[in-house]
Tab-separated table of C-alpha atoms in Angstrom:
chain	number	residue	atom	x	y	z
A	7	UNK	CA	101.655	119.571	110.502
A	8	UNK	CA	99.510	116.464	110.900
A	9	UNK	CA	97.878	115.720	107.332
A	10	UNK	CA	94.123	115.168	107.690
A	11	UNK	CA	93.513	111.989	105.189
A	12	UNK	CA	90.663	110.047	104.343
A	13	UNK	CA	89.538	107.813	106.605
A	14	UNK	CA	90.129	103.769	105.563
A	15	UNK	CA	88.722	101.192	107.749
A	16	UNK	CA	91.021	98.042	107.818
A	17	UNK	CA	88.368	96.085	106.900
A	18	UNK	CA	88.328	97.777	103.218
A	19	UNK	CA	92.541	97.677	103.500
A	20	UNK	CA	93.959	95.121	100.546
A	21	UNK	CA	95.319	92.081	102.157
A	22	UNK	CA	99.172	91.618	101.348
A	23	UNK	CA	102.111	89.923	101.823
A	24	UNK	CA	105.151	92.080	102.388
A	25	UNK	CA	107.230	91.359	99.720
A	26	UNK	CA	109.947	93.479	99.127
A	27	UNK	CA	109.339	96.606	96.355
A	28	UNK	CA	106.057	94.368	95.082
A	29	UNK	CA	103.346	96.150	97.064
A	30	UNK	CA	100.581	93.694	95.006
A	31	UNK	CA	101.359	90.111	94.288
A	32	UNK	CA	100.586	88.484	90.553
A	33	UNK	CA	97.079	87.636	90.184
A	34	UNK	CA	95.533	89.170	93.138
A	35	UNK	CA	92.530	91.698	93.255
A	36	UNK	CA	92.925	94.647	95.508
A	37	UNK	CA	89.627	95.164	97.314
A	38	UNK	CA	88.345	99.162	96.157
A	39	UNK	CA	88.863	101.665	99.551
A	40	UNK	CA	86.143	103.005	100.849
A	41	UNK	CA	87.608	106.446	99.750
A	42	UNK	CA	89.591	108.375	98.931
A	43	UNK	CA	122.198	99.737	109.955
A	44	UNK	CA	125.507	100.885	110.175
A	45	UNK	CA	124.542	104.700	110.361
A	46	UNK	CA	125.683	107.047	107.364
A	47	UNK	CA	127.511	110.123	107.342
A	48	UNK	CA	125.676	113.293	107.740
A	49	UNK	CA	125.786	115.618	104.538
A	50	UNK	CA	125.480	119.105	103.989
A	51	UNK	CA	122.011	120.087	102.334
A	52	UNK	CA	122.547	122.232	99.583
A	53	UNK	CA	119.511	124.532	100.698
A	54	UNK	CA	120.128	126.998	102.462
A	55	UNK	CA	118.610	126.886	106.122
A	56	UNK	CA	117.567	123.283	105.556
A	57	UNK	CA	120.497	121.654	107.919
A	58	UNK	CA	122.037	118.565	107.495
A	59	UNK	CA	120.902	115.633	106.221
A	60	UNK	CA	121.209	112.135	108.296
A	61	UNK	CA	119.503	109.030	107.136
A	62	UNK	CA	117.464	108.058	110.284
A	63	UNK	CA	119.049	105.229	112.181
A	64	UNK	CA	115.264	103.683	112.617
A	65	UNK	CA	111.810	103.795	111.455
A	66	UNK	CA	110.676	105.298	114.510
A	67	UNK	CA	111.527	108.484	113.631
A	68	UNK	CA	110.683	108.630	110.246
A	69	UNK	CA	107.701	110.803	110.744
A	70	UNK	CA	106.698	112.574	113.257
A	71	UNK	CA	104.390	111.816	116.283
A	72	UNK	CA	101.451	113.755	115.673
A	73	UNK	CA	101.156	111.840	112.245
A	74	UNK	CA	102.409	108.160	114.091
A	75	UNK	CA	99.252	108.830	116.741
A	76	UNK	CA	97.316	110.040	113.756
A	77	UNK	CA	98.123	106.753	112.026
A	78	UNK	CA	97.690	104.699	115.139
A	79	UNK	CA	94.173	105.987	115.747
A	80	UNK	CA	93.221	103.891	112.862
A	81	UNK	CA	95.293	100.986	113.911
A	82	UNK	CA	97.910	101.906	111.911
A	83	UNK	CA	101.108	100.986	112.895
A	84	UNK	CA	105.253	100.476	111.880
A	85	UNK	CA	105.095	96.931	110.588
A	86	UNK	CA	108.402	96.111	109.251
A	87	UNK	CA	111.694	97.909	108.967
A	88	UNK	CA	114.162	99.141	111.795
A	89	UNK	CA	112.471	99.531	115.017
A	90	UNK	CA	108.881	98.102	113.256
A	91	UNK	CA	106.926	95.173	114.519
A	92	UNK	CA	108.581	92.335	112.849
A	93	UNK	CA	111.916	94.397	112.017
A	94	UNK	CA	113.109	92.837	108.669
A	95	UNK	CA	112.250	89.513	108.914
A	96	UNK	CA	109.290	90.191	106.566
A	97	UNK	CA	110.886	92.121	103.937
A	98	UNK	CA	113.686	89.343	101.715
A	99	UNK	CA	114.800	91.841	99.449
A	100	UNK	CA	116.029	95.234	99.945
A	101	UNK	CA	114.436	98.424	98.447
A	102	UNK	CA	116.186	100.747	95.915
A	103	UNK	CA	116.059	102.989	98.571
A	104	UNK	CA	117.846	100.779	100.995
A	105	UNK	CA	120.047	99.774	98.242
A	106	UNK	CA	121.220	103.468	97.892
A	107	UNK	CA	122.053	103.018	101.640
A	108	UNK	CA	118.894	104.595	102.948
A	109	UNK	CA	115.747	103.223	104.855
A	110	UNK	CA	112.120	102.231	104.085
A	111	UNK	CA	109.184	101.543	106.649
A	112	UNK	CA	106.213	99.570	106.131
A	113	UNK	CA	103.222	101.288	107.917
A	114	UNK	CA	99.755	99.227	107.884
A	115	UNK	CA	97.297	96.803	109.837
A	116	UNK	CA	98.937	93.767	112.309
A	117	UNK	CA	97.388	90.277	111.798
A	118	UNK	CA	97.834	87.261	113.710
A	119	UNK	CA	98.820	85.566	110.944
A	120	UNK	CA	102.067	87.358	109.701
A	121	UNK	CA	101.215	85.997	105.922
A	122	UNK	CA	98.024	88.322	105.580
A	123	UNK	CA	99.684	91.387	107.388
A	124	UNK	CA	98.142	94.686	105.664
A	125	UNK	CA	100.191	97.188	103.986
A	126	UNK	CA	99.037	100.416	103.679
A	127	UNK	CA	102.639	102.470	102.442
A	128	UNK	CA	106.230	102.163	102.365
A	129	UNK	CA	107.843	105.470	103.239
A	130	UNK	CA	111.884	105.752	102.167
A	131	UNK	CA	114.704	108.198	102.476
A	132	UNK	CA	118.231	107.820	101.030
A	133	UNK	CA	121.157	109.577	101.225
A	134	UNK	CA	121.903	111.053	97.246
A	135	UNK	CA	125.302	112.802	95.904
A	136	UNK	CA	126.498	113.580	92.454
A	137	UNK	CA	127.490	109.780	92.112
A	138	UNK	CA	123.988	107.960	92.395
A	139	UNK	CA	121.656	110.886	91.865
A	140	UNK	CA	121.245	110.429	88.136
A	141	UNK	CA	121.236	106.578	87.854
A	142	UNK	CA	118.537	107.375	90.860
A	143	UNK	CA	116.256	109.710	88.390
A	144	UNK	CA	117.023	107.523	85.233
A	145	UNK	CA	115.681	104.434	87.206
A	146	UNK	CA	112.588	106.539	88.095
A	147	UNK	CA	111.553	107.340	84.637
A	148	UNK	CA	112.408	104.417	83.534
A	149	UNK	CA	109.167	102.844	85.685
A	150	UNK	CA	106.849	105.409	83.646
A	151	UNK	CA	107.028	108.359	86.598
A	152	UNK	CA	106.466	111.733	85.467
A	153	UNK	CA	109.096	114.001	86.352
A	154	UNK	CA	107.944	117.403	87.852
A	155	UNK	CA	109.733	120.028	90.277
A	156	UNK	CA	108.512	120.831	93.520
A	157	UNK	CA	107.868	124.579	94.701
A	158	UNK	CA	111.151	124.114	96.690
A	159	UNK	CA	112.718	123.175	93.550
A	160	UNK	CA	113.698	119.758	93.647
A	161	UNK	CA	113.361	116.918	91.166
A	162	UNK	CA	110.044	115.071	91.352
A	163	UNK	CA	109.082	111.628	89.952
A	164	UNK	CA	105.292	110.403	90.741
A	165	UNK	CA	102.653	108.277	89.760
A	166	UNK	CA	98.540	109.034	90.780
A	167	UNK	CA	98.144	105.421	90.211
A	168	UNK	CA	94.764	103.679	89.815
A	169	UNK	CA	93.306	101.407	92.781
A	170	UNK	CA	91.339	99.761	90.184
A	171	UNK	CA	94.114	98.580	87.894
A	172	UNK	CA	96.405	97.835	90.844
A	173	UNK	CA	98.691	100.726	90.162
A	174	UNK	CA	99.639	102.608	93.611
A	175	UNK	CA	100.013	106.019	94.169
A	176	UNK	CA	104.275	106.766	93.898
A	177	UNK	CA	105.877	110.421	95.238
A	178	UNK	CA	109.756	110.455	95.161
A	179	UNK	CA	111.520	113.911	95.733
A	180	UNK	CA	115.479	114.318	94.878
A	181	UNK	CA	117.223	116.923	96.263
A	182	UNK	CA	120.958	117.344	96.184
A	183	UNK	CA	121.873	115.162	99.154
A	184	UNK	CA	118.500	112.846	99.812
A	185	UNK	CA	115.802	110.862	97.666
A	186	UNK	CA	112.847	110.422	99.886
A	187	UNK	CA	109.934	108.387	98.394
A	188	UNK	CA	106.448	107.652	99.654
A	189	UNK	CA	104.308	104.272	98.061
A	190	UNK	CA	100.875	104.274	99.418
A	191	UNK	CA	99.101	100.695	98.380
A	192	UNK	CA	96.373	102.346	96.475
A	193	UNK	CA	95.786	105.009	93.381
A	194	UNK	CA	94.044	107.852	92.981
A	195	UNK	CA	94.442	111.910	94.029
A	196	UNK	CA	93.601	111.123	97.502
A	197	UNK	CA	96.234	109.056	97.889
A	198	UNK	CA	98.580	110.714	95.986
A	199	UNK	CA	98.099	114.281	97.513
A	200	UNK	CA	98.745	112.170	101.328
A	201	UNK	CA	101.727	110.919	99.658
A	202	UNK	CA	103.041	114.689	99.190
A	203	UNK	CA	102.158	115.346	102.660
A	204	UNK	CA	103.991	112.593	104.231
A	205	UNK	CA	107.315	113.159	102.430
A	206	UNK	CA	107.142	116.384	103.445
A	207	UNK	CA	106.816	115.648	107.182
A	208	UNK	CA	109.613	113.579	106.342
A	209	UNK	CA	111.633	116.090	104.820
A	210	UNK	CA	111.318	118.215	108.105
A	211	UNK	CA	111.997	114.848	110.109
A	212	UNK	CA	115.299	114.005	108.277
A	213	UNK	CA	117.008	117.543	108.700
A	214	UNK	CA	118.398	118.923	111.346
């Protein structure tokens, strides 16, 4: 299901450089919204009816179309990652996510001047087993992210952040077999509840 968000013009997005895992560079004031590759082996989910999970070889298929148009209707689009706009020539350093061997895609507004491209949020998933998955959660907590458990049962770690103080909005859900996480450049419930949304259309994207 496409999730219905609050509207935010590009002209109130922050300006940003994509910089890695920094979504805001030292020193610099976030503007206030106007509102609210080698592929991996498939694993087994350990819920039942879920499928298999398969990291996706590309961002283009990271969430689904209804919420890509959705997205593009407020020129919103796949900046950077596999399959985005600039690929990974923008992004120097790898994610945790990516690190794990998984994927993250930059979503936001294009400028003709790739140095004041606008992020809006990152959106990750990573393959997880019994090796990495508590180094994973450990690293979590250890950036101040309350740990919850989802109604499906799976390991939470999230933020509500605070536009004002530059903190962004942070979901991450870890199940037994993937750690999908969703950054959105600004704070606050709004945010954070379209954060929920979108890893869930990504949990129904990266099963099968």
């Amino acid at each position: 299901m496409q999730f219905a968000r609050p509207l935010l013009g590009a002209a109130t997005a922050s300006v940003l450089l994509l910089s890695g895992c920094s979504l805001f560079p030292s020193g610099e004031t976030t503007p206030q919204p106007t509102n609210s590759e080698v592929a991996p082996t498939p694993t087994e989910s350990a819920a039942e009816g879920e499928g298999t999970f398969a990291v996706p070889s590309d961002c283009l298929t990271i969430l689904p179309k209804a919420q890509v148009d959705s997205y593009a209707s407020e020129n919103i689009i796949l900046l950077a990652g596999p399959g985005g706009v600039y690929g990974g020539e923008l992004v120097p350093d790898p994610t945790p996510e990516m690190l794990e061997g998984g994927i993250s895609c930059y979503f936001g507004y294009d400028n003709d001047d790739p140095n004041q491209i606008q992020i809006y949020s990152v959106v990750s998933a990573a393959p997880v087993s019994a090796t990495n998955r508590d180094s994973i959660a450990e690293t979590l907590l250890g950036q101040g992210l309350n740990e919850g458990t989802n109604a499906a049962g799976y390991s939470t770690f999230s933020i509500l952040g605070d536009t004002d103080a530059n903190v962004p909005a942070m979901f991450n859900v870890i199940s037994d077999d993937s750690w999908i996480s969703v950054i959105s450049v600004f704070g606050g419930e709004a945010f954070f509840e379209e954060n929920v949304a979108i890893a869930e259309l990504v949990r129904d994207q990266v099963y099968n």
